[in-house]
């Protein structure tokens, strides 16, 4: 979705199979296929800026500025705004709008796909996000270093509610767990589809994302591998998920690799990889050796034994919180089972 823009519809132009593309007063066409919906309510723009908590010393990253109504409001409160815009027509409109104004020196416009570029330093991000890049943009921001203070992002309502979901709620999912591992997420504002022109098919919401500082000390690739497996059937018990052949095949392959690396001295012991498992009596049963893996039933019992030790076998992913997943990952890693 393009940035918050307040423009009047100056007409409708027909394209292709009669599909209408609404135009703003300057004649710029806005394409639904590119997520270009115009936010026509100035009160929402003001609310977004207010809730962003921008300081006069802040550098603000804006994604999808469109013709610049939100940009103008951001420039009133920030030291500098760096605006990423993929549409060259919008870039020209931004340049025309701010050229020769006192705010021109505060604005840096970058033309291109934000997902394909390295991000600069920034304190706060504000984005009326194109819905098709919601997930990759969120994790690109959360992987950025140095850590920023907050991101205020407009998303499709359902996506936003997945980000803030709690265990045992219907929208609680892998996206929820991964995001909340890296950041605190709060819902700020509902935005109805009638606030846009042309209106999208869905409702929208604005959320605030604050990266955890310091970050949780966990290998994110390992974490995501575990969470992906757990949420493949989130309403099944973990015992049922981890005894499936496809899951056992993957874990056994990784376990063989772990034993080979341990034997070669490339890693040092069952808790290799950091703090996972330190200070915990993780596993009472003896670890399996390479020769034991000839019997699939032994490895299956080994995996299920790890779940039993932590009393996870009868639990469901949809009811586990962050600490539960961290403990589960620590138990598997300490037993030599990895997820990358």
mmCIF file of C-alpha atoms in Angstrom:
data_model
loop_
_atom_site.group_PDB
_atom_site.id
_atom_site.type_symbol
_atom_site.label_atom_id
_atom_site.label_comp_id
_atom_site.label_asym_id
_atom_site.label_seq_id
_atom_site.Cartn_x
_atom_site.Cartn_y
_atom_site.Cartn_z
ATOM 1 C CA UNK A 1 0.000 0.000 0.000
ATOM 2 C CA UNK A 2 1.439 3.362 -0.940
ATOM 3 C CA UNK A 3 1.999 5.990 1.717
ATOM 4 C CA UNK A 4 -0.690 7.979 3.465
ATOM 5 C CA UNK A 5 -1.881 10.387 0.832
ATOM 6 C CA UNK A 6 -4.705 12.861 0.851
ATOM 7 C CA UNK A 7 -5.841 13.468 -2.724
ATOM 8 C CA UNK A 8 -9.150 13.933 -4.480
ATOM 9 C CA UNK A 9 -10.263 11.624 -7.199
ATOM 10 C CA UNK A 10 -10.091 13.587 -10.415
ATOM 11 C CA UNK A 11 -11.340 10.871 -12.685
ATOM 12 C CA UNK A 12 -11.315 7.238 -13.688
ATOM 13 C CA UNK A 13 -9.332 5.828 -16.593
ATOM 14 C CA UNK A 14 -10.111 2.505 -18.268
ATOM 15 C CA UNK A 15 -7.320 -0.013 -18.909
ATOM 16 C CA UNK A 16 -7.223 -3.404 -20.566
ATOM 17 C CA UNK A 17 -10.389 -5.297 -19.764
ATOM 18 C CA UNK A 18 -12.231 -2.233 -18.536
ATOM 19 C CA UNK A 19 -10.466 -2.202 -15.183
ATOM 20 C CA UNK A 20 -10.709 1.258 -13.663
ATOM 21 C CA UNK A 21 -7.636 2.917 -12.201
ATOM 22 C CA UNK A 22 -8.446 6.028 -10.200
ATOM 23 C CA UNK A 23 -6.348 9.127 -10.690
ATOM 24 C CA UNK A 24 -5.475 11.927 -8.313
ATOM 25 C CA UNK A 25 -5.841 15.616 -9.051
ATOM 26 C CA UNK A 26 -2.379 15.789 -10.630
ATOM 27 C CA UNK A 27 -3.217 13.033 -13.109
ATOM 28 C CA UNK A 28 -1.127 10.286 -11.479
ATOM 29 C CA UNK A 29 -2.772 6.887 -11.835
ATOM 30 C CA UNK A 30 -2.916 4.624 -8.805
ATOM 31 C CA UNK A 31 -2.849 0.882 -9.419
ATOM 32 C CA UNK A 32 -4.560 -1.556 -7.056
ATOM 33 C CA UNK A 33 -2.272 -4.326 -8.313
ATOM 34 C CA UNK A 34 0.667 -2.398 -6.843
ATOM 35 C CA UNK A 35 -1.107 -1.771 -3.564
ATOM 36 C CA UNK A 36 -1.623 1.920 -4.316
ATOM 37 C CA UNK A 37 -4.608 2.959 -2.212
ATOM 38 C CA UNK A 38 -4.910 6.570 -1.153
ATOM 39 C CA UNK A 39 -5.491 7.297 2.512
ATOM 40 C CA UNK A 40 -7.797 10.287 2.355
ATOM 41 C CA UNK A 41 -8.341 10.928 6.076
ATOM 42 C CA UNK A 42 -5.874 13.586 7.366
ATOM 43 C CA UNK A 43 -6.725 12.728 10.982
ATOM 44 C CA UNK A 44 -5.254 9.260 10.526
ATOM 45 C CA UNK A 45 -2.056 10.759 9.099
ATOM 46 C CA UNK A 46 -1.793 13.050 12.124
ATOM 47 C CA UNK A 47 -2.477 10.135 14.471
ATOM 48 C CA UNK A 48 0.214 7.980 12.875
ATOM 49 C CA UNK A 49 2.791 10.752 13.244
ATOM 50 C CA UNK A 50 1.754 11.451 16.827
ATOM 51 C CA UNK A 51 1.892 7.784 17.840
ATOM 52 C CA UNK A 52 5.330 7.424 16.222
ATOM 53 C CA UNK A 53 6.892 9.420 19.070
ATOM 54 C CA UNK A 54 9.395 11.064 16.734
ATOM 55 C CA UNK A 55 12.011 13.358 18.294
ATOM 56 C CA UNK A 56 13.480 16.451 16.666
ATOM 57 C CA UNK A 57 16.854 14.659 16.467
ATOM 58 C CA UNK A 58 15.486 11.517 14.776
ATOM 59 C CA UNK A 59 16.217 10.126 11.341
ATOM 60 C CA UNK A 60 12.999 8.607 10.010
ATOM 61 C CA UNK A 61 12.808 5.860 7.395
ATOM 62 C CA UNK A 62 9.609 6.002 5.331
ATOM 63 C CA UNK A 63 8.547 3.175 3.024
ATOM 64 C CA UNK A 64 6.217 4.051 0.156
ATOM 65 C CA UNK A 65 5.836 7.840 0.511
ATOM 66 C CA UNK A 66 3.631 8.159 -2.577
ATOM 67 C CA UNK A 67 3.006 11.848 -3.295
ATOM 68 C CA UNK A 68 4.192 12.884 0.145
ATOM 69 C CA UNK A 69 1.390 13.903 2.486
ATOM 70 C CA UNK A 70 2.701 11.716 5.298
ATOM 71 C CA UNK A 71 6.232 12.748 4.334
ATOM 72 C CA UNK A 72 5.344 16.397 4.848
ATOM 73 C CA UNK A 73 4.040 15.672 8.349
ATOM 74 C CA UNK A 74 7.138 13.644 9.212
ATOM 75 C CA UNK A 75 9.406 16.460 8.049
ATOM 76 C CA UNK A 76 7.673 18.797 10.494
ATOM 77 C CA UNK A 77 8.885 16.754 13.476
ATOM 78 C CA UNK A 78 12.016 14.850 12.363
ATOM 79 C CA UNK A 79 15.572 15.923 11.703
ATOM 80 C CA UNK A 80 15.655 13.959 8.437
ATOM 81 C CA UNK A 81 13.391 11.663 6.411
ATOM 82 C CA UNK A 82 14.799 8.974 4.112
ATOM 83 C CA UNK A 83 11.976 7.900 1.798
ATOM 84 C CA UNK A 84 12.100 4.701 -0.292
ATOM 85 C CA UNK A 85 9.776 4.737 -3.301
ATOM 86 C CA UNK A 86 9.707 2.113 -6.053
ATOM 87 C CA UNK A 87 7.448 4.052 -8.469
ATOM 88 C CA UNK A 88 9.425 6.631 -10.511
ATOM 89 C CA UNK A 89 6.270 8.691 -11.067
ATOM 90 C CA UNK A 90 5.878 9.145 -7.327
ATOM 91 C CA UNK A 91 9.554 10.040 -7.015
ATOM 92 C CA UNK A 92 9.068 12.878 -9.514
ATOM 93 C CA UNK A 93 5.987 14.049 -7.641
ATOM 94 C CA UNK A 94 7.931 14.097 -4.357
ATOM 95 C CA UNK A 95 10.768 16.044 -5.950
ATOM 96 C CA UNK A 96 8.354 18.611 -7.384
ATOM 97 C CA UNK A 97 6.501 18.927 -4.090
ATOM 98 C CA UNK A 98 9.488 19.624 -1.874
ATOM 99 C CA UNK A 99 11.917 21.283 -4.272
ATOM 100 C CA UNK A 100 12.716 24.808 -3.157
ATOM 101 C CA UNK A 101 10.990 24.429 0.203
ATOM 102 C CA UNK A 102 12.715 24.881 3.601
ATOM 103 C CA UNK A 103 12.256 21.131 4.162
ATOM 104 C CA UNK A 104 14.046 20.054 0.977
ATOM 105 C CA UNK A 105 17.388 19.654 2.735
ATOM 106 C CA UNK A 106 15.800 17.314 5.304
ATOM 107 C CA UNK A 107 14.460 14.868 2.697
ATOM 108 C CA UNK A 108 16.434 12.106 0.982
ATOM 109 C CA UNK A 109 14.511 10.182 -1.680
ATOM 110 C CA UNK A 110 15.728 6.732 -2.685
ATOM 111 C CA UNK A 111 14.151 5.213 -5.796
ATOM 112 C CA UNK A 112 14.023 1.416 -5.768
ATOM 113 C CA UNK A 113 12.768 -1.716 -4.089
ATOM 114 C CA UNK A 114 13.462 -1.406 -0.367
ATOM 115 C CA UNK A 115 13.709 -5.198 -0.032
ATOM 116 C CA UNK A 116 16.685 -5.286 -2.427
ATOM 117 C CA UNK A 117 18.728 -2.526 -0.838
ATOM 118 C CA UNK A 118 20.830 -2.089 2.267
ATOM 119 C CA UNK A 119 19.109 0.194 4.738
ATOM 120 C CA UNK A 120 20.841 3.240 6.226
ATOM 121 C CA UNK A 121 20.915 4.205 9.879
ATOM 122 C CA UNK A 122 17.512 5.336 11.175
ATOM 123 C CA UNK A 123 15.797 5.844 14.529
ATOM 124 C CA UNK A 124 12.150 5.283 13.590
ATOM 125 C CA UNK A 125 10.472 3.668 10.579
ATOM 126 C CA UNK A 126 7.035 4.726 9.348
ATOM 127 C CA UNK A 127 5.414 2.710 6.580
ATOM 128 C CA UNK A 128 2.029 2.478 4.921
ATOM 129 C CA UNK A 129 3.174 -0.939 3.783
ATOM 130 C CA UNK A 130 2.359 -2.520 0.431
ATOM 131 C CA UNK A 131 0.538 -5.577 1.734
ATOM 132 C CA UNK A 132 2.392 -8.012 -0.525
ATOM 133 C CA UNK A 133 5.705 -7.222 1.208
ATOM 134 C CA UNK A 134 4.410 -7.110 4.794
ATOM 135 C CA UNK A 135 6.274 -10.170 6.077
ATOM 136 C CA UNK A 136 9.632 -9.707 4.287
ATOM 137 C CA UNK A 137 9.701 -6.008 5.195
ATOM 138 C CA UNK A 138 9.024 -6.760 8.861
ATOM 139 C CA UNK A 139 11.908 -9.223 9.120
ATOM 140 C CA UNK A 140 14.238 -7.074 7.026
ATOM 141 C CA UNK A 141 13.682 -4.272 9.520
ATOM 142 C CA UNK A 142 14.165 -6.571 12.515
ATOM 143 C CA UNK A 143 17.434 -7.895 11.095
ATOM 144 C CA UNK A 144 18.780 -4.368 10.583
ATOM 145 C CA UNK A 145 21.714 -3.217 12.688
ATOM 146 C CA UNK A 146 22.123 -1.024 14.588
ATOM 147 C CA UNK A 147 18.734 -1.557 16.181
ATOM 148 C CA UNK A 148 16.166 1.179 15.614
ATOM 149 C CA UNK A 149 13.851 2.449 18.359
ATOM 150 C CA UNK A 150 10.464 1.682 16.818
ATOM 151 C CA UNK A 151 8.600 0.997 13.588
ATOM 152 C CA UNK A 152 5.058 2.256 13.028
ATOM 153 C CA UNK A 153 3.613 0.142 10.227
ATOM 154 C CA UNK A 154 0.264 -0.018 8.439
ATOM 155 C CA UNK A 155 -0.757 -3.588 7.590
ATOM 156 C CA UNK A 156 -3.764 -5.554 6.489
ATOM 157 C CA UNK A 157 -5.854 -6.069 9.630
ATOM 158 C CA UNK A 158 -5.493 -9.860 9.775
ATOM 159 C CA UNK A 159 -1.714 -9.674 9.338
ATOM 160 C CA UNK A 160 -1.486 -7.054 12.088
ATOM 161 C CA UNK A 161 -3.571 -9.155 14.460
ATOM 162 C CA UNK A 162 -1.330 -12.166 13.826
ATOM 163 C CA UNK A 163 1.629 -10.072 14.955
ATOM 164 C CA UNK A 164 -0.004 -9.240 18.297
ATOM 165 C CA UNK A 165 -1.756 -12.592 18.918
ATOM 166 C CA UNK A 166 -1.339 -14.508 22.174
ATOM 167 C CA UNK A 167 -1.069 -18.286 22.789
ATOM 168 C CA UNK A 168 -4.391 -20.095 22.405
ATOM 169 C CA UNK A 169 -5.824 -17.390 20.096
ATOM 170 C CA UNK A 170 -6.936 -18.435 16.620
ATOM 171 C CA UNK A 171 -4.448 -16.171 14.791
ATOM 172 C CA UNK A 172 -1.445 -17.304 16.877
ATOM 173 C CA UNK A 173 1.046 -18.767 14.394
ATOM 174 C CA UNK A 174 4.670 -19.062 13.307
ATOM 175 C CA UNK A 175 4.664 -15.387 12.228
ATOM 176 C CA UNK A 176 3.525 -14.403 15.721
ATOM 177 C CA UNK A 177 6.194 -16.402 17.527
ATOM 178 C CA UNK A 178 9.034 -15.316 15.249
ATOM 179 C CA UNK A 179 8.130 -11.638 15.432
ATOM 180 C CA UNK A 180 7.595 -11.611 19.185
ATOM 181 C CA UNK A 181 10.947 -13.327 19.720
ATOM 182 C CA UNK A 182 12.627 -10.314 18.128
ATOM 183 C CA UNK A 183 10.328 -7.471 19.156
ATOM 184 C CA UNK A 184 7.476 -6.211 21.292
ATOM 185 C CA UNK A 185 4.429 -5.578 19.153
ATOM 186 C CA UNK A 186 1.370 -3.516 20.059
ATOM 187 C CA UNK A 187 -1.764 -2.579 18.152
ATOM 188 C CA UNK A 188 -2.215 1.181 17.799
ATOM 189 C CA UNK A 189 -5.006 2.014 15.414
ATOM 190 C CA UNK A 190 -7.727 0.487 13.244
ATOM 191 C CA UNK A 191 -8.148 1.989 9.781
ATOM 192 C CA UNK A 192 -11.340 1.136 7.912
ATOM 193 C CA UNK A 193 -11.195 0.505 4.181
ATOM 194 C CA UNK A 194 -13.513 3.427 3.501
ATOM 195 C CA UNK A 195 -10.709 5.760 4.547
ATOM 196 C CA UNK A 196 -8.943 4.892 1.293
ATOM 197 C CA UNK A 197 -9.637 5.796 -2.305
ATOM 198 C CA UNK A 198 -10.018 3.467 -4.051
ATOM 199 C CA UNK A 199 -10.940 1.369 -1.012
ATOM 200 C CA UNK A 200 -9.047 -1.919 -0.601
ATOM 201 C CA UNK A 201 -10.927 -5.159 -0.070
ATOM 202 C CA UNK A 202 -9.712 -5.494 3.503
ATOM 203 C CA UNK A 203 -9.536 -3.488 6.715
ATOM 204 C CA UNK A 204 -6.190 -2.166 7.955
ATOM 205 C CA UNK A 205 -4.401 -1.616 11.243
ATOM 206 C CA UNK A 206 -1.353 0.285 12.458
ATOM 207 C CA UNK A 207 1.053 -1.494 14.804
ATOM 208 C CA UNK A 208 4.120 -0.445 16.764
ATOM 209 C CA UNK A 209 7.143 -2.762 16.663
ATOM 210 C CA UNK A 210 9.967 -2.239 19.157
ATOM 211 C CA UNK A 211 13.041 -4.482 18.748
ATOM 212 C CA UNK A 212 14.092 -6.255 21.940
ATOM 213 C CA UNK A 213 17.248 -4.720 23.328
ATOM 214 C CA UNK A 214 19.412 -6.564 23.903
ATOM 215 C CA UNK A 215 18.233 -9.215 21.415
ATOM 216 C CA UNK A 216 17.385 -12.694 22.700
ATOM 217 C CA UNK A 217 20.492 -14.858 22.471
ATOM 218 C CA UNK A 218 19.334 -17.636 20.185
ATOM 219 C CA UNK A 219 20.268 -18.851 16.713
ATOM 220 C CA UNK A 220 17.324 -17.588 14.669
ATOM 221 C CA UNK A 221 17.802 -20.174 11.908
ATOM 222 C CA UNK A 222 17.541 -22.949 14.511
ATOM 223 C CA UNK A 223 14.606 -21.244 16.182
ATOM 224 C CA UNK A 224 12.669 -20.822 12.940
ATOM 225 C CA UNK A 225 13.382 -24.414 11.925
ATOM 226 C CA UNK A 226 11.851 -25.665 15.176
ATOM 227 C CA UNK A 227 8.889 -23.296 15.033
ATOM 228 C CA UNK A 228 8.174 -24.208 11.403
ATOM 229 C CA UNK A 229 7.922 -27.872 12.353
ATOM 230 C CA UNK A 230 5.778 -27.172 15.407
ATOM 231 C CA UNK A 231 3.296 -25.042 13.485
ATOM 232 C CA UNK A 232 3.055 -27.412 10.533
ATOM 233 C CA UNK A 233 0.130 -28.905 12.512
ATOM 234 C CA UNK A 234 -0.329 -26.401 15.311
ATOM 235 C CA UNK A 235 -3.364 -28.117 16.855
ATOM 236 C CA UNK A 236 -1.730 -31.547 17.001
ATOM 237 C CA UNK A 237 0.358 -32.561 19.988
ATOM 238 C CA UNK A 238 4.115 -32.212 19.648
ATOM 239 C CA UNK A 239 4.388 -35.959 20.199
ATOM 240 C CA UNK A 240 2.227 -36.569 17.127
ATOM 241 C CA UNK A 241 4.218 -34.102 15.024
ATOM 242 C CA UNK A 242 7.680 -35.342 15.965
ATOM 243 C CA UNK A 243 6.975 -39.013 15.343
ATOM 244 C CA UNK A 244 6.009 -38.451 11.721
ATOM 245 C CA UNK A 245 8.464 -40.020 9.284
ATOM 246 C CA UNK A 246 9.176 -36.777 7.402
ATOM 247 C CA UNK A 247 10.064 -35.046 10.647
ATOM 248 C CA UNK A 248 12.196 -37.945 11.879
ATOM 249 C CA UNK A 249 14.039 -38.078 8.527
ATOM 250 C CA UNK A 250 14.991 -34.417 8.838
ATOM 251 C CA UNK A 251 16.053 -34.654 12.470
ATOM 252 C CA UNK A 252 18.054 -37.838 11.916
ATOM 253 C CA UNK A 253 19.925 -36.257 9.014
ATOM 254 C CA UNK A 254 20.815 -33.282 11.189
ATOM 255 C CA UNK A 255 21.736 -35.517 14.108
ATOM 256 C CA UNK A 256 24.127 -37.567 11.947
ATOM 257 C CA UNK A 257 25.780 -34.363 10.822
ATOM 258 C CA UNK A 258 26.097 -33.225 14.436
ATOM 259 C CA UNK A 259 27.760 -36.496 15.509
ATOM 260 C CA UNK A 260 30.211 -36.286 12.606
ATOM 261 C CA UNK A 261 31.159 -32.705 13.482
ATOM 262 C CA UNK A 262 31.531 -33.620 17.149
ATOM 263 C CA UNK A 263 33.765 -36.593 16.290
ATOM 264 C CA UNK A 264 35.964 -34.394 14.112
ATOM 265 C CA UNK A 265 36.379 -31.870 16.906
ATOM 266 C CA UNK A 266 34.615 -29.108 14.938
ATOM 267 C CA UNK A 267 32.165 -28.683 17.818
ATOM 268 C CA UNK A 268 32.575 -29.387 21.511
ATOM 269 C CA UNK A 269 29.845 -31.384 23.157
ATOM 270 C CA UNK A 270 26.088 -31.701 23.163
ATOM 271 C CA UNK A 271 25.325 -28.080 23.956
ATOM 272 C CA UNK A 272 27.465 -26.753 21.084
ATOM 273 C CA UNK A 273 26.182 -23.571 19.588
ATOM 274 C CA UNK A 274 26.096 -21.314 22.628
ATOM 275 C CA UNK A 275 24.129 -21.046 25.821
ATOM 276 C CA UNK A 276 21.377 -23.476 24.807
ATOM 277 C CA UNK A 277 21.014 -26.021 27.565
ATOM 278 C CA UNK A 278 23.613 -24.566 29.938
ATOM 279 C CA UNK A 279 22.725 -25.086 33.584
ATOM 280 C CA UNK A 280 19.920 -27.540 32.792
ATOM 281 C CA UNK A 281 19.751 -31.274 33.402
ATOM 282 C CA UNK A 282 18.383 -31.703 29.917
ATOM 283 C CA UNK A 283 18.483 -35.396 29.141
ATOM 284 C CA UNK A 284 18.850 -38.384 31.464
ATOM 285 C CA UNK A 285 18.980 -40.976 28.691
ATOM 286 C CA UNK A 286 22.230 -41.788 26.907
ATOM 287 C CA UNK A 287 22.834 -40.058 23.580
ATOM 288 C CA UNK A 288 22.685 -42.285 20.532
ATOM 289 C CA UNK A 289 25.794 -43.144 18.545
ATOM 290 C CA UNK A 290 26.114 -43.532 14.783
ATOM 291 C CA UNK A 291 25.635 -47.314 14.935
ATOM 292 C CA UNK A 292 22.372 -46.895 16.883
ATOM 293 C CA UNK A 293 20.849 -44.991 13.976
ATOM 294 C CA UNK A 294 20.541 -48.166 11.932
ATOM 295 C CA UNK A 295 17.428 -48.836 14.004
ATOM 296 C CA UNK A 296 14.828 -46.135 13.280
ATOM 297 C CA UNK A 297 12.803 -47.070 16.352
ATOM 298 C CA UNK A 298 15.744 -46.141 18.605
ATOM 299 C CA UNK A 299 15.970 -42.672 17.111
ATOM 300 C CA UNK A 300 12.198 -42.201 17.322
ATOM 301 C CA UNK A 301 12.273 -43.139 21.009
ATOM 302 C CA UNK A 302 15.204 -40.774 21.486
ATOM 303 C CA UNK A 303 13.292 -37.824 20.030
ATOM 304 C CA UNK A 304 10.105 -38.612 21.932
ATOM 305 C CA UNK A 305 12.188 -39.036 25.090
ATOM 306 C CA UNK A 306 13.412 -35.445 24.753
ATOM 307 C CA UNK A 307 9.803 -34.262 24.594
ATOM 308 C CA UNK A 308 8.880 -36.439 27.572
ATOM 309 C CA UNK A 309 11.755 -35.091 29.689
ATOM 310 C CA UNK A 310 10.362 -31.590 29.335
ATOM 311 C CA UNK A 311 6.713 -32.671 29.519
ATOM 312 C CA UNK A 312 6.120 -31.392 25.975
ATOM 313 C CA UNK A 313 4.776 -34.571 24.355
ATOM 314 C CA UNK A 314 1.098 -33.852 25.004
ATOM 315 C CA UNK A 315 1.288 -30.101 24.472
ATOM 316 C CA UNK A 316 0.258 -28.176 21.342
ATOM 317 C CA UNK A 317 2.160 -25.403 19.544
ATOM 318 C CA UNK A 318 -0.889 -23.154 19.631
ATOM 319 C CA UNK A 319 -0.633 -23.026 23.427
ATOM 320 C CA UNK A 320 3.144 -22.587 23.862
ATOM 321 C CA UNK A 321 4.673 -19.208 24.715
ATOM 322 C CA UNK A 322 8.128 -17.814 23.938
ATOM 323 C CA UNK A 323 9.758 -19.337 27.024
ATOM 324 C CA UNK A 324 8.293 -22.736 26.153
ATOM 325 C CA UNK A 325 9.780 -22.670 22.664
ATOM 326 C CA UNK A 326 13.144 -21.493 24.003
ATOM 327 C CA UNK A 327 13.213 -24.372 26.497
ATOM 328 C CA UNK A 328 12.176 -26.874 23.840
ATOM 329 C CA UNK A 329 14.936 -25.698 21.503
ATOM 330 C CA UNK A 330 17.488 -25.853 24.337
ATOM 331 C CA UNK A 331 16.500 -29.444 25.128
ATOM 332 C CA UNK A 332 16.824 -30.582 21.523
ATOM 333 C CA UNK A 333 20.140 -28.775 21.011
ATOM 334 C CA UNK A 334 21.602 -30.211 24.231
ATOM 335 C CA UNK A 335 20.671 -33.669 22.938
ATOM 336 C CA UNK A 336 22.510 -32.974 19.667
ATOM 337 C CA UNK A 337 19.430 -32.357 17.531
ATOM 338 C CA UNK A 338 19.425 -29.237 15.412
ATOM 339 C CA UNK A 339 17.015 -27.569 12.985
ATOM 340 C CA UNK A 340 19.128 -25.892 10.342
#
